[in-house]
Short mmCIF file of C-alpha atoms and ligand atoms in Angstrom, two decimals:
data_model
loop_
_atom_site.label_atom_id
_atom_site.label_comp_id
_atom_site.label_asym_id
_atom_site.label_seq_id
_atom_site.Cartn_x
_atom_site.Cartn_y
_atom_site.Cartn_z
CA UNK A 16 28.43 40.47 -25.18
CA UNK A 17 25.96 43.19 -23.88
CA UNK A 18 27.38 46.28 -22.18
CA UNK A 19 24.23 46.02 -19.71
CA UNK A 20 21.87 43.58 -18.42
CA UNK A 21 18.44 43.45 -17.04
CA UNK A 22 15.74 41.71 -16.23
CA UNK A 23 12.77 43.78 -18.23
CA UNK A 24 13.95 46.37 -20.84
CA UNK A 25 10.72 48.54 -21.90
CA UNK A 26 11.20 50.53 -25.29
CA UNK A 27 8.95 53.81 -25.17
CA UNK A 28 8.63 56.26 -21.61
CA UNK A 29 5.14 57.52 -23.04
CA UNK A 30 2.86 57.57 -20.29
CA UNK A 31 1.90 53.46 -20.32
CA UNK A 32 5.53 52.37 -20.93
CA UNK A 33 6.44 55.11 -17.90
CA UNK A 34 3.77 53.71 -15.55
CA UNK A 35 5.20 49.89 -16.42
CA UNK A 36 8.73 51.14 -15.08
CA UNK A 37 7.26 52.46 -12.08
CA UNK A 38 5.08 49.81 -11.40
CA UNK A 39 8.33 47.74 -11.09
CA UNK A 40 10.18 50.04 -8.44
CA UNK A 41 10.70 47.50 -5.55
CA UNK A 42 10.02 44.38 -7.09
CA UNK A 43 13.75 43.75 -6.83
CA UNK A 44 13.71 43.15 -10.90
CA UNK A 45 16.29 45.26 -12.85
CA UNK A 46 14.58 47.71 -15.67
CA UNK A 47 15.58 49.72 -18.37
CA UNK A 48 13.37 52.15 -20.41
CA UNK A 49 14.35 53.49 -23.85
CA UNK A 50 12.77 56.33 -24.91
CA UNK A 51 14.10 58.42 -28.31
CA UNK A 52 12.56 61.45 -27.09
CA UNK A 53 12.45 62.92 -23.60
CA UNK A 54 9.62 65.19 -23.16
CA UNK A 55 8.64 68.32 -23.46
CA UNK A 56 9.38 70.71 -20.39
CA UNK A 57 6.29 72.02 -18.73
CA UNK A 58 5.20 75.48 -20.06
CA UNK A 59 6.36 78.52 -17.66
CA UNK A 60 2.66 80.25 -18.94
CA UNK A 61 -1.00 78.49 -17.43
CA UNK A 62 -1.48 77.19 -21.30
CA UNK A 63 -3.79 74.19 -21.78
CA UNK A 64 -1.98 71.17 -23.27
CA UNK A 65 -4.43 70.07 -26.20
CA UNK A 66 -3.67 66.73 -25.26
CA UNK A 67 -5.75 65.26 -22.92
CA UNK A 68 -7.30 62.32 -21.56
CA UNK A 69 -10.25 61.25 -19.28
CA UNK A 70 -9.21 59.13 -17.16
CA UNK A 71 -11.18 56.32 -15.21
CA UNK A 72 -11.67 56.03 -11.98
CA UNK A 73 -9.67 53.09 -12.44
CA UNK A 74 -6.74 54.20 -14.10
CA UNK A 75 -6.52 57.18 -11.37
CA UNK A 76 -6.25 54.19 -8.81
CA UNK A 77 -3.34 52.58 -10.39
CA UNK A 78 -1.30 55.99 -11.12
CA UNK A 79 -2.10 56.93 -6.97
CA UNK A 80 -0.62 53.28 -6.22
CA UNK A 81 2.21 54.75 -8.28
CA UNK A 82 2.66 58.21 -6.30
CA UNK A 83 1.79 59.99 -9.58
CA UNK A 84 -2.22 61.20 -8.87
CA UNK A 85 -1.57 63.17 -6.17
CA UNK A 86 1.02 64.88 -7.69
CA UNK A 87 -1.02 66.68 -10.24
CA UNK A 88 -2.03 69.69 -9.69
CA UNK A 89 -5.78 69.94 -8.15
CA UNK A 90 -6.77 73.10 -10.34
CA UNK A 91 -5.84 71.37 -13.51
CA UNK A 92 -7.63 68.22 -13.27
CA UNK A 93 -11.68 68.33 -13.69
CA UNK A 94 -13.98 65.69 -12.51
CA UNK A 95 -16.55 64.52 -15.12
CA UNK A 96 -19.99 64.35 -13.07
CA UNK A 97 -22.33 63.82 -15.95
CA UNK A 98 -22.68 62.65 -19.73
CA UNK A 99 -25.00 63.31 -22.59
CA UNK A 100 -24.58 61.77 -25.72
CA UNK A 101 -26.97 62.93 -28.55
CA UNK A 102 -27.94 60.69 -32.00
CA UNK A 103 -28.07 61.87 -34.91
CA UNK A 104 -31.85 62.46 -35.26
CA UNK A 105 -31.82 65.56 -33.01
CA UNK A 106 -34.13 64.18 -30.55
CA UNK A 107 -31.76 60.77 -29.23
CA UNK A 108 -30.17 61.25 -25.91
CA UNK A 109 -28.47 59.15 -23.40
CA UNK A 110 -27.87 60.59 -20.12
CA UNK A 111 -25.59 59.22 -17.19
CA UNK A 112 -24.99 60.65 -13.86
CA UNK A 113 -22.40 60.07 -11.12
CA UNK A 114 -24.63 60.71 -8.54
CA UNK A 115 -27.60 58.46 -10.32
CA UNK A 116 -25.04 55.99 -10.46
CA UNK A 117 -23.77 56.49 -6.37
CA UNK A 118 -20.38 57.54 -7.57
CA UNK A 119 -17.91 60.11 -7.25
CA UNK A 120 -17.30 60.65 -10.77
CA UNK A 121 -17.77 59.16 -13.71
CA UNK A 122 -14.17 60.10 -14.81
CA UNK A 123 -10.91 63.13 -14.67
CA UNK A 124 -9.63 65.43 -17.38
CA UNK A 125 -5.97 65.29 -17.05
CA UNK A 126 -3.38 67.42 -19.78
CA UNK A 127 -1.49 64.57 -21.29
CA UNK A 128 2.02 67.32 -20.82
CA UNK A 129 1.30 67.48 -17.21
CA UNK A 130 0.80 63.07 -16.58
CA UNK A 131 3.90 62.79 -18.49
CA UNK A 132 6.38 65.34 -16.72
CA UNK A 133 5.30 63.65 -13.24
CA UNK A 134 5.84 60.29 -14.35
CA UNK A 135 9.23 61.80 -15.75
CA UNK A 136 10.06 63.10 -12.33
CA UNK A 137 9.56 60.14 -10.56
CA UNK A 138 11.58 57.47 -13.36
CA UNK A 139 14.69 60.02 -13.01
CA UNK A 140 14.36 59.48 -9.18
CA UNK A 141 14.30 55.97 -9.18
CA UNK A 142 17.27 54.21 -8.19
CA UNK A 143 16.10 50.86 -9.75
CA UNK A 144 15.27 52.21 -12.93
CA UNK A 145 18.14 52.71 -15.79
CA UNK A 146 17.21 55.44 -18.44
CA UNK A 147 18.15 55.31 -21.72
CA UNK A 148 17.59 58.48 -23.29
CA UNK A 149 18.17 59.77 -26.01
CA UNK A 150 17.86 56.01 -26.92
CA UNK A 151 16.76 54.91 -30.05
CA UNK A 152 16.42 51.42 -31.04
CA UNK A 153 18.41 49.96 -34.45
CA UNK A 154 18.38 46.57 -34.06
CA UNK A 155 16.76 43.59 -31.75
CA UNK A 156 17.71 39.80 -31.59
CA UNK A 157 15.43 37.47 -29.66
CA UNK A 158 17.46 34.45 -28.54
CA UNK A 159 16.23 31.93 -25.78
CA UNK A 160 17.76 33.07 -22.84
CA UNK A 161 17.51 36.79 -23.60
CA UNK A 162 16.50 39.47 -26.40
CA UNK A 163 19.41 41.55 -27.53
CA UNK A 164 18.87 45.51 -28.08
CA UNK A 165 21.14 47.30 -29.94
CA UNK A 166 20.70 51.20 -29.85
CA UNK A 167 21.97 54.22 -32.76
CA UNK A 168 24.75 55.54 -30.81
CA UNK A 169 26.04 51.63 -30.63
CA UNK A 170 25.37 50.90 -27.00
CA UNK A 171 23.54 47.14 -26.28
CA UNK A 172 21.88 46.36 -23.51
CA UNK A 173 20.29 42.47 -22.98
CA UNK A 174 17.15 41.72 -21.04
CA UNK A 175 14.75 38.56 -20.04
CA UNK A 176 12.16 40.22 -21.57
CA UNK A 177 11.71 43.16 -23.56
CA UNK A 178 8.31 45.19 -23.35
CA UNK A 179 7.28 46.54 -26.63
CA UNK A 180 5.57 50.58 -25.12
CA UNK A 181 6.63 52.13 -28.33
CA UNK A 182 3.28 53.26 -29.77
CA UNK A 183 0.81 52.49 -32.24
CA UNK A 184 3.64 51.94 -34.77
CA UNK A 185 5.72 50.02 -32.55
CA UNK A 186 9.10 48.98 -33.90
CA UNK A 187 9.24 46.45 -30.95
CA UNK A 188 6.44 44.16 -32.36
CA UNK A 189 7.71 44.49 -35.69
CA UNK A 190 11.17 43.35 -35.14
CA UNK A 191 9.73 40.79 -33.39
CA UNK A 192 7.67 39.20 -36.04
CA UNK A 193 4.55 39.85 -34.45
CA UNK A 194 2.12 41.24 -37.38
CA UNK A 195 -1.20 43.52 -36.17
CA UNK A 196 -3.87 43.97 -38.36
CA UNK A 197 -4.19 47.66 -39.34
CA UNK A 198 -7.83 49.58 -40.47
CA UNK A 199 -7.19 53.24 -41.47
CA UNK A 200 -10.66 54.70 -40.69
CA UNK A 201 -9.60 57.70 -42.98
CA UNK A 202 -10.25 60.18 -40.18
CA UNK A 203 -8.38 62.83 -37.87
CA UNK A 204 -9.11 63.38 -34.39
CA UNK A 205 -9.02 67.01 -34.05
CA UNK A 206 -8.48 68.52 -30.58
CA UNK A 207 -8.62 72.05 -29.38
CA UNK A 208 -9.40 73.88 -26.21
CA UNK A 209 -11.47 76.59 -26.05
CA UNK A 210 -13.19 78.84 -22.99
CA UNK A 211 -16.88 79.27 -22.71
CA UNK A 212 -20.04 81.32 -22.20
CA UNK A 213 -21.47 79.17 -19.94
CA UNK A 214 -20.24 76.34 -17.37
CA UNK A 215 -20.26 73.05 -18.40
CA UNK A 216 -21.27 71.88 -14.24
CA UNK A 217 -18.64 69.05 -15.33
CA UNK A 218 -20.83 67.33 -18.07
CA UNK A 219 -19.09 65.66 -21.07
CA UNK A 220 -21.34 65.82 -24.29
CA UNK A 221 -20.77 63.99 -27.14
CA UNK A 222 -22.33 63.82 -30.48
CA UNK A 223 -22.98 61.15 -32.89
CA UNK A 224 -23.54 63.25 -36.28
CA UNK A 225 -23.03 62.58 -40.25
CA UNK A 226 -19.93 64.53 -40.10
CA UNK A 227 -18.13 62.83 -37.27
CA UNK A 228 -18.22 62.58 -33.56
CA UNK A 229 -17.90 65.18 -31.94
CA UNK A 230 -16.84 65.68 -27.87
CA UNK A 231 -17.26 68.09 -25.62
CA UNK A 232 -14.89 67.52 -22.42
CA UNK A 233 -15.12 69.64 -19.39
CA UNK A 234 -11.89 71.50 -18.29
CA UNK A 235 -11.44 73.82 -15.08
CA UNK A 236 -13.64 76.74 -15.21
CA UNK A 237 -15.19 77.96 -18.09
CA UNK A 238 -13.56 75.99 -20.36
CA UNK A 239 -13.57 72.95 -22.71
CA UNK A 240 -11.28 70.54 -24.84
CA UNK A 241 -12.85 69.12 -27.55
CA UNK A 242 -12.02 65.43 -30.11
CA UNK A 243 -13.80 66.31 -33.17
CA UNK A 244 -13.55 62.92 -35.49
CA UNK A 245 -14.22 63.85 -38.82
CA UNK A 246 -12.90 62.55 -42.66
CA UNK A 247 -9.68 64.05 -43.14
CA UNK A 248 -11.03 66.38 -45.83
CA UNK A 249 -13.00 68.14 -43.37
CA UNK A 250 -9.95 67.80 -40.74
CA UNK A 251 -7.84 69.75 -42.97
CA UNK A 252 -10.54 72.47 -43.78
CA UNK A 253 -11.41 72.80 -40.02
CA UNK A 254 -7.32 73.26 -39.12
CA UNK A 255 -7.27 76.18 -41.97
CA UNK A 256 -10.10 77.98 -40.14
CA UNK A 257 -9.70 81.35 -38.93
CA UNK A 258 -9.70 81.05 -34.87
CA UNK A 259 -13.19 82.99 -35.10
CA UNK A 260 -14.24 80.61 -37.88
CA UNK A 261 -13.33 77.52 -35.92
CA UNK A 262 -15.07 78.42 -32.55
CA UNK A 263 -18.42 79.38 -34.76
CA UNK A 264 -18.40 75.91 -36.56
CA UNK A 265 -17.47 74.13 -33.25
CA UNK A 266 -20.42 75.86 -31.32
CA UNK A 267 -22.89 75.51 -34.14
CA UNK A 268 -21.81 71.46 -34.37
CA UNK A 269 -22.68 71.56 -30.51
CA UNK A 270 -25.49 73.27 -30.85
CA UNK A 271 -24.64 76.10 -29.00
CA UNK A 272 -25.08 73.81 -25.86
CA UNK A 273 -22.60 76.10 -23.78
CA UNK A 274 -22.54 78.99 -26.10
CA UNK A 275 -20.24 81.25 -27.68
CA UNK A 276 -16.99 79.65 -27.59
CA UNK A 277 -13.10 81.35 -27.92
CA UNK A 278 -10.28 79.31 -29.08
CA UNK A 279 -7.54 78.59 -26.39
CA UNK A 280 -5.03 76.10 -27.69
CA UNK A 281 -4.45 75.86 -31.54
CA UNK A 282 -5.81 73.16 -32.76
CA UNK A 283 -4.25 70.13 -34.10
CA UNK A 284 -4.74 66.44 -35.31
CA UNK A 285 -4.27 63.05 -35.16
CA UNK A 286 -4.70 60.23 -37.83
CA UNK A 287 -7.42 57.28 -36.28
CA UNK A 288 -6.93 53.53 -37.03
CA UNK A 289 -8.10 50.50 -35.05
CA UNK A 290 -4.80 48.53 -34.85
CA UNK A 291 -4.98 44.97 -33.44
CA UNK A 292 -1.97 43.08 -33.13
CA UNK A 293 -2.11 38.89 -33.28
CA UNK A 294 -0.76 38.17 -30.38
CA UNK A 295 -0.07 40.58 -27.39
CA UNK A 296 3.47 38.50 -26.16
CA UNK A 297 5.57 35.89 -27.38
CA UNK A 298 8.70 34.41 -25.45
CA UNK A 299 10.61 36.82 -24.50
CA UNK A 300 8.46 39.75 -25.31
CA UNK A 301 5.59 41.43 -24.28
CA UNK A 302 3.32 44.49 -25.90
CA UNK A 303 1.85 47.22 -23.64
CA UNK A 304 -0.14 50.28 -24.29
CA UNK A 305 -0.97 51.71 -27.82
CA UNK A 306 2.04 49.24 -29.51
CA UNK A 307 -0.93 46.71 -28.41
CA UNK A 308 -3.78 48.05 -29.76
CA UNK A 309 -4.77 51.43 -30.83
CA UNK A 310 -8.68 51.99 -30.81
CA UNK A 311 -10.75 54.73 -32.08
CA UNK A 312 -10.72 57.59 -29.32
CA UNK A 313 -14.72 58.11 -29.40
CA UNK A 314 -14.72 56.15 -25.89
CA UNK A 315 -11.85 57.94 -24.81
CA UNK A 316 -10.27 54.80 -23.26
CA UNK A 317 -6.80 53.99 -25.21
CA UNK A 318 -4.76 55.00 -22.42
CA UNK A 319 -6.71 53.84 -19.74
CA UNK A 320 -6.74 50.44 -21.69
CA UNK A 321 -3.08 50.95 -21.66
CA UNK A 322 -2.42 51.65 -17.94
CA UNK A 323 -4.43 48.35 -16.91
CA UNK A 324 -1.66 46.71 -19.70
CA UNK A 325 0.78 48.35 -17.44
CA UNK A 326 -0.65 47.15 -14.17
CA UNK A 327 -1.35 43.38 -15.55
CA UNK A 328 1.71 43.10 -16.64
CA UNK A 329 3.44 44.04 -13.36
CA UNK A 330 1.15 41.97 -11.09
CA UNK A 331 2.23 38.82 -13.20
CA UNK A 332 5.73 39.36 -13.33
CA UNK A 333 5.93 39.96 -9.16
CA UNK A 334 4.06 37.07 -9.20
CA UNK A 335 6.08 34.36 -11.58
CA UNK A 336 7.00 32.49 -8.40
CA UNK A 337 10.83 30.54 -9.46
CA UNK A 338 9.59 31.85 -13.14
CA UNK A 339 11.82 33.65 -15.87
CA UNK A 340 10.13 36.84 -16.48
CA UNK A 341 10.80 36.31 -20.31
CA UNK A 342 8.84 32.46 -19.80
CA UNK A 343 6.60 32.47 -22.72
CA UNK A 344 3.76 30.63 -20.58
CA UNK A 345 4.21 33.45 -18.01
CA UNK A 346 3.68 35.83 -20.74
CA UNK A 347 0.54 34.43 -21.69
CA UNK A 348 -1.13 35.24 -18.16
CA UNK A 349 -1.23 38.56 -19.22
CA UNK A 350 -2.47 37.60 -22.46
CA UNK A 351 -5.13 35.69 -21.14
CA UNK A 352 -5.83 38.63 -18.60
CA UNK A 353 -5.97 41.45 -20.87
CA UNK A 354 -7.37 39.36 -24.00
CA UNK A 355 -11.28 40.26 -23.33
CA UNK A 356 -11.11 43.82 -22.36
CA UNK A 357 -8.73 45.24 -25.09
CA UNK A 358 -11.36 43.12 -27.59
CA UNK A 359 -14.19 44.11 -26.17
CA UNK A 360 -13.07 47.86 -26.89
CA UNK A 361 -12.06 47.46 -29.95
CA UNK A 362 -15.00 46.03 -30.96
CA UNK A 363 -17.41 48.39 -29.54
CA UNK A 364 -15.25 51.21 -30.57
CA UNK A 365 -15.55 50.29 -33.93
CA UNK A 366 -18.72 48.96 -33.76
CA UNK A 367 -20.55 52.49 -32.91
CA UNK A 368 -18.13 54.09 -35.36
CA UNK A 369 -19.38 52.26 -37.98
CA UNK A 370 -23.15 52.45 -36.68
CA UNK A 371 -23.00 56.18 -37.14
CA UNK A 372 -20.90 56.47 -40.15
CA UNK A 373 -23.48 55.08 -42.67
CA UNK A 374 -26.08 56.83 -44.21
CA UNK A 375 -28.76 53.64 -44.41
CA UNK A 376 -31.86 55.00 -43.19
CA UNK A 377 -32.85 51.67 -41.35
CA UNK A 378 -29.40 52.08 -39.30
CA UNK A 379 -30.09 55.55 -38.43
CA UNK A 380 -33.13 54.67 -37.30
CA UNK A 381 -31.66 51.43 -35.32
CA UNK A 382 -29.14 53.66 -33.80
CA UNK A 383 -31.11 56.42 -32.40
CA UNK A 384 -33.53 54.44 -31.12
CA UNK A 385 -30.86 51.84 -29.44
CA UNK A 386 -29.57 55.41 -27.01
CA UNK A 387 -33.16 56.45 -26.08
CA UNK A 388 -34.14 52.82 -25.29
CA UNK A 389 -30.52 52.89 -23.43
CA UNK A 390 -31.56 55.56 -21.50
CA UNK A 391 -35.07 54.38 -19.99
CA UNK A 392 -32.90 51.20 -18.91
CA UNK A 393 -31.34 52.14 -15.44
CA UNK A 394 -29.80 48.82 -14.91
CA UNK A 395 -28.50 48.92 -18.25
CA UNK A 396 -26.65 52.13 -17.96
CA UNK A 397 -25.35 51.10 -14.66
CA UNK A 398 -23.81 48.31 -16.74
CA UNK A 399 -22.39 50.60 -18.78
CA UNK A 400 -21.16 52.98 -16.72
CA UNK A 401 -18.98 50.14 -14.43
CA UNK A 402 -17.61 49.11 -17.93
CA UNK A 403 -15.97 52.08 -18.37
CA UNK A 404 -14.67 53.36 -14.89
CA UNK A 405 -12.25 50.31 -14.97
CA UNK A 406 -12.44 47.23 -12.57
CA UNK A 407 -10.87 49.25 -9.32
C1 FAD B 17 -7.45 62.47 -30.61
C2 FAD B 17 -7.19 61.45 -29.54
C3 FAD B 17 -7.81 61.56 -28.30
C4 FAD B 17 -7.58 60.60 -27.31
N1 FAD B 17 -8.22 60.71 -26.11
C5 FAD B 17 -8.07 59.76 -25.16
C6 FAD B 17 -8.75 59.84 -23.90
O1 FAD B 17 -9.51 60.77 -23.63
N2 FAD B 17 -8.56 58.83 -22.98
C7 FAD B 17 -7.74 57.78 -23.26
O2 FAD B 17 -7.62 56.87 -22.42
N3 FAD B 17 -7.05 57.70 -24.43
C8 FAD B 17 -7.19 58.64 -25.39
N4 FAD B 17 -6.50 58.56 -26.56
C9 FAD B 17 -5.54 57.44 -26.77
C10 FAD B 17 -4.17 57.77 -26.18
O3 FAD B 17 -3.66 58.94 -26.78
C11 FAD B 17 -3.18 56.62 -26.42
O4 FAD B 17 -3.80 55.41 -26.10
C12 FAD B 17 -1.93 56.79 -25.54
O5 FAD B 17 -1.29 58.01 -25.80
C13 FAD B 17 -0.94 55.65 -25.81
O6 FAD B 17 0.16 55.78 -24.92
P1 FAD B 17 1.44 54.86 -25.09
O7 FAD B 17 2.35 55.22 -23.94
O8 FAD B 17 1.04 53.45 -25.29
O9 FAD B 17 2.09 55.28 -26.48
P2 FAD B 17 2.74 56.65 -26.96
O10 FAD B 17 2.12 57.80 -26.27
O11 FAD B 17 2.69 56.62 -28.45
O12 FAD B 17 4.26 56.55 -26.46
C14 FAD B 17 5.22 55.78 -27.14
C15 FAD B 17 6.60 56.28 -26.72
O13 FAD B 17 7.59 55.44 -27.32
C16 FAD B 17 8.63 56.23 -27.85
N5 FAD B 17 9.23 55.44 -28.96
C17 FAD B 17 8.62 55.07 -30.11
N6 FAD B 17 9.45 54.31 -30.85
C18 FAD B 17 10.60 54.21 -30.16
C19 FAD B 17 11.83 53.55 -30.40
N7 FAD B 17 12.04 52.81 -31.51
N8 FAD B 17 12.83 53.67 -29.49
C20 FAD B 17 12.63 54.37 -28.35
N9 FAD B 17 11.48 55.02 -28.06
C21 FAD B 17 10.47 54.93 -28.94
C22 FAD B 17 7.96 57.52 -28.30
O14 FAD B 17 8.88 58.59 -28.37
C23 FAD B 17 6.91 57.71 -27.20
O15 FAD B 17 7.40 58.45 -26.11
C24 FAD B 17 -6.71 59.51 -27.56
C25 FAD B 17 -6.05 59.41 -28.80
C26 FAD B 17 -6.31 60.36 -29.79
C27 FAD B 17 -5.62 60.22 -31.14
#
């Protein structure tokens, strides 16, 4: 017999698993998150998190639904106006605008630190959400009419459905027999912010080079956070740099585009793999967020991918009619909702990281030549471009 009882347990308060609980404030459903760690406490100093994200258009939607947006601060968020994305030829470019495009933006810089204490805030105010924490997980059973958590410190807690937002490595989908197919691309992402010489006018760059790809991504004022991903050989020599050393190499792999740089945040780094679990629920359970599939960051869209998880997931469960939320045909709505985009990312994530991670001189030739084309074709860009602000 479980000390507790609920209708959706979710394991993991990162920022999708957070955004699930709060999605779920009204809907007269009981929730519980688990989350091992809490986080961080904001800085007292004006220090850049080197964490951060851009964020679609659409994924800013969904957290202002949530009362979270407008909470951020104004002067820490930037809006990204423009993109240029260079080949590896030194003369391939594609270009898109907001303004081309008749949008706002084409996306928002947000620090990952700042996202995650507001979402904090708002779970520890909400009267229908139970929070577990420190919680960590030792052992699940998944019966039919409920799945069974127990935690370390020997509390249990049963739920209709259990929501696996524990990460890439999720201990959720293991325990429940779910197996993801896992491709090491033998690469760090290495972030760092740094100020500038001159203003970036809210442009992301990005380059497609033999080393790695390397971003660019426009923070308030003169300054810049950058996801340089590179083999981790190079990862490791680029962490051991001198601060000097490391803005010189990251300037000179931008080619100076916004000059001299100085290092802000230390750097640090991330291991890359293209995870792709089988099956995103099964009766009883659900997977949300990175535990669902974690993509190579060169698009910058894993959490954005996760927050439309989040907001799928919520729309079907206030809408299962006389349903149980656990129902495994329920569960596959979401499945069948979310099945085409996560792919679709996947694959082109992968698909341009393998493009411009092969020497073949046909390829390079192929690849360069596929961005300037891209770039004479308005319509085409405008394709692009919708892709990737999300559908709202
Ligand atoms: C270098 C880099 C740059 C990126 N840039 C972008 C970007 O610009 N835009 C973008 O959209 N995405 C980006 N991403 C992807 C993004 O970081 C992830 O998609 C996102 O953080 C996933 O969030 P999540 O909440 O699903 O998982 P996580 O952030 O991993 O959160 C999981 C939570 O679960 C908790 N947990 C784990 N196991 C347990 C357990 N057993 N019990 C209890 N709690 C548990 C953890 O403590 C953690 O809080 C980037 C990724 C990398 C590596």
């Amino acid at each position: 017999m479980s000390d507790q009882t609920f209708d959706v347990a979710i394991v993991g308060a990162g920022l999708v698993g957070s955004s699930l609980a709060l999605a779920l404030r009204g809907t007269g459903l009981s929730v519980a998150l688990i989350e091992a760690r809490p986080p961080p406490a904001l800085p007292h100093d004006a220090s850049w998190d080197n964490r951060i994200y851009a964020i679609s258009p659409g994924s800013a939607n969904f957290l202002e639904g949530l009362g979270t947006w407008g909470e951020l601060p104004a002067e820490r968020i930037e809006r990204i106006e423009a993109m240029a994305i260079f080949g590896d030829d030194g003369l391939a470019r594609l270009d898109f605008n907001a303004y081309e495009a008749g949008l706002g933006e084409l996306a928002y810089i947000a620090e990952s630190r700042e996202l995650q204490a507001i979402l904090w805030r708002q779970i520890v105010a909400a009267s229908d959400v139970t929070l577990f924490c420190p919680g960590e997980c030792a052992a699940l059973e998944i019966a039919d009419k409920a799945a069974n958590l127990t935690l370390r410190d020997g509390r249990t807690l049963s739920a209709k459905l259990i929501v696996a937002a524990d990460g890439a490595r999720s201990w959720v989908r293991s325990q429940a027999g779910i197996e993801a197919h896992d491709k090491d691309y033998r690469q760090l992402g290495v972030v760092a912010n740094f100020t500038t010489e001159h203003p970036h006018h809210g442009t992301a760059y990005q380059w497609f080079q033999p080393e790695g790809v390397l971003a660019y991504l426009p923070l308030p004022g003169n300054r810049i956070s950058i996801v340089w991903s590179v083999q981790q050989a190079l990862a490791n020599e680029l962490l051991q740099l001198s601060p000097a050393a490391l803005c010189e190499r990251v300037a000179l792999a931008g080619k100076m585009q916004l000059g001299v740089l100085e290092l802000i945040t230390s750097p640090a780094a991330f291991p890359l793999h293209l995870i792709e679990p089988r099956q995103l629920v099964k009766p009883r359970v659900a997977l949300i967020g990175d535990a669902a599939h974690q993509v190579h960051p060169l698009a910058g869209q894993g959490v954005n991918l996760g927050f439309g998880d989040a907001r799928e997931l919520a729309t079907v469960l206030m809408n299962r009619g006389a349903r149980d939320v656990g129902d495994g045909l329920l569960l596959r709505r979401y499945e069948r909702a979310r099945r085409e985009e996560i792919f679709a990312m996947a694959v082109a994530t992968d698909g341009l990281q393998g493009l411009f991670n092969n020497a073949q001189p046909l390829l390079a030739w192929a690849r360069n030549m596929g961005l300037s084309m891209t770039n004479r074709f308005t319509w085409i860009k405008h394709q692009l471009v919708k892709q990737a602000l999300g559908n709202h």
